[in-house]
PDB file of C-alpha atoms in Angstrom:
ATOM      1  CA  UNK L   1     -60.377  46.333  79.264  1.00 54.00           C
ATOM      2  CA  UNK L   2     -62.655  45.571  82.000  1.00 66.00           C
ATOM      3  CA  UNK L   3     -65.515  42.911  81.864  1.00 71.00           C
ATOM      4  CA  UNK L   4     -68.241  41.685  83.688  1.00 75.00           C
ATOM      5  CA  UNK L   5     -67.699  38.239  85.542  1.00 71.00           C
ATOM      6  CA  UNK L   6     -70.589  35.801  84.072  1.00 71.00           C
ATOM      7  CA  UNK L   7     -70.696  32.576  85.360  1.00 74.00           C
ATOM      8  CA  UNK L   8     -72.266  29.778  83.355  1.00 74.00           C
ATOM      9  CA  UNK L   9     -75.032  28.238  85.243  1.00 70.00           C
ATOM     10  CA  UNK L  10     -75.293  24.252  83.841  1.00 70.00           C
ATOM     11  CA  UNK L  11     -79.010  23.494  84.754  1.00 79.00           C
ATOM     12  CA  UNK L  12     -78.954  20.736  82.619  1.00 78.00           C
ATOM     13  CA  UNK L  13     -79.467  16.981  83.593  1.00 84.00           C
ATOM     14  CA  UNK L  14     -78.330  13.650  81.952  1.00 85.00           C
ATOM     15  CA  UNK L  15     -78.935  10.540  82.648  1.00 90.00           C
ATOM     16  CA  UNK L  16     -75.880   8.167  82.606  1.00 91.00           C
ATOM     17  CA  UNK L  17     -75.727   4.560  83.589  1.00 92.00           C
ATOM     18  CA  UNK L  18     -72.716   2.765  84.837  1.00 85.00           C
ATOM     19  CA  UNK L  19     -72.879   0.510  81.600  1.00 87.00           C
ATOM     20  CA  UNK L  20     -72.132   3.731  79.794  1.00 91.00           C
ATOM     21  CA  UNK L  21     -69.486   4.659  81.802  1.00 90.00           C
ATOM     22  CA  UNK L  22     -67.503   1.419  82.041  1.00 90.00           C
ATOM     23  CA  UNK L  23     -65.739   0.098  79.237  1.00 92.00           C
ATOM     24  CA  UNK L  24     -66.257  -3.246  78.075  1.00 90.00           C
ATOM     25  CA  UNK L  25     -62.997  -4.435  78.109  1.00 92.00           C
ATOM     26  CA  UNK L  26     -62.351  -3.637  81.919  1.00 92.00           C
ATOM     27  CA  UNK L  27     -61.537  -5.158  84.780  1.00 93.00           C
ATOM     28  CA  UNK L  28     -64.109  -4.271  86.780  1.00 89.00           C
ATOM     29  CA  UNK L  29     -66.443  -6.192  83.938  1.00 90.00           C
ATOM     30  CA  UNK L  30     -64.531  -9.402  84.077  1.00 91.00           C
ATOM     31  CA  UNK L  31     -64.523  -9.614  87.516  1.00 91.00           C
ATOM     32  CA  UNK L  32     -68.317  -9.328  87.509  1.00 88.00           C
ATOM     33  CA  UNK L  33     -68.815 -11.743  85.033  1.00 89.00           C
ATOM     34  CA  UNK L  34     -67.048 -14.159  87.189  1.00 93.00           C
ATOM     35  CA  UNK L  35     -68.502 -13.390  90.492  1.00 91.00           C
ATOM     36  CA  UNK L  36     -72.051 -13.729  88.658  1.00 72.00           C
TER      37      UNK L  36
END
């Protein structure tokens, strides 16, 4: 059977912030703490 190629065009936004995407258990969040 032949079908028609549809792409799905994502035209939606969010807004993430690096708090969100960090875990707070990691590395990168204990070295900041001790930098700070």
């Amino acid at each position: 059977m032949m079908t028609k190629y549809t792409p799905i065009h994502r035209n939606q936004t969010e807004m993430v912030t690096l708090d969100q995407l960090v875990p707070p258990n990691h590395l990168v969040r204990k070295m900041e703490a001790a930098l700070d």
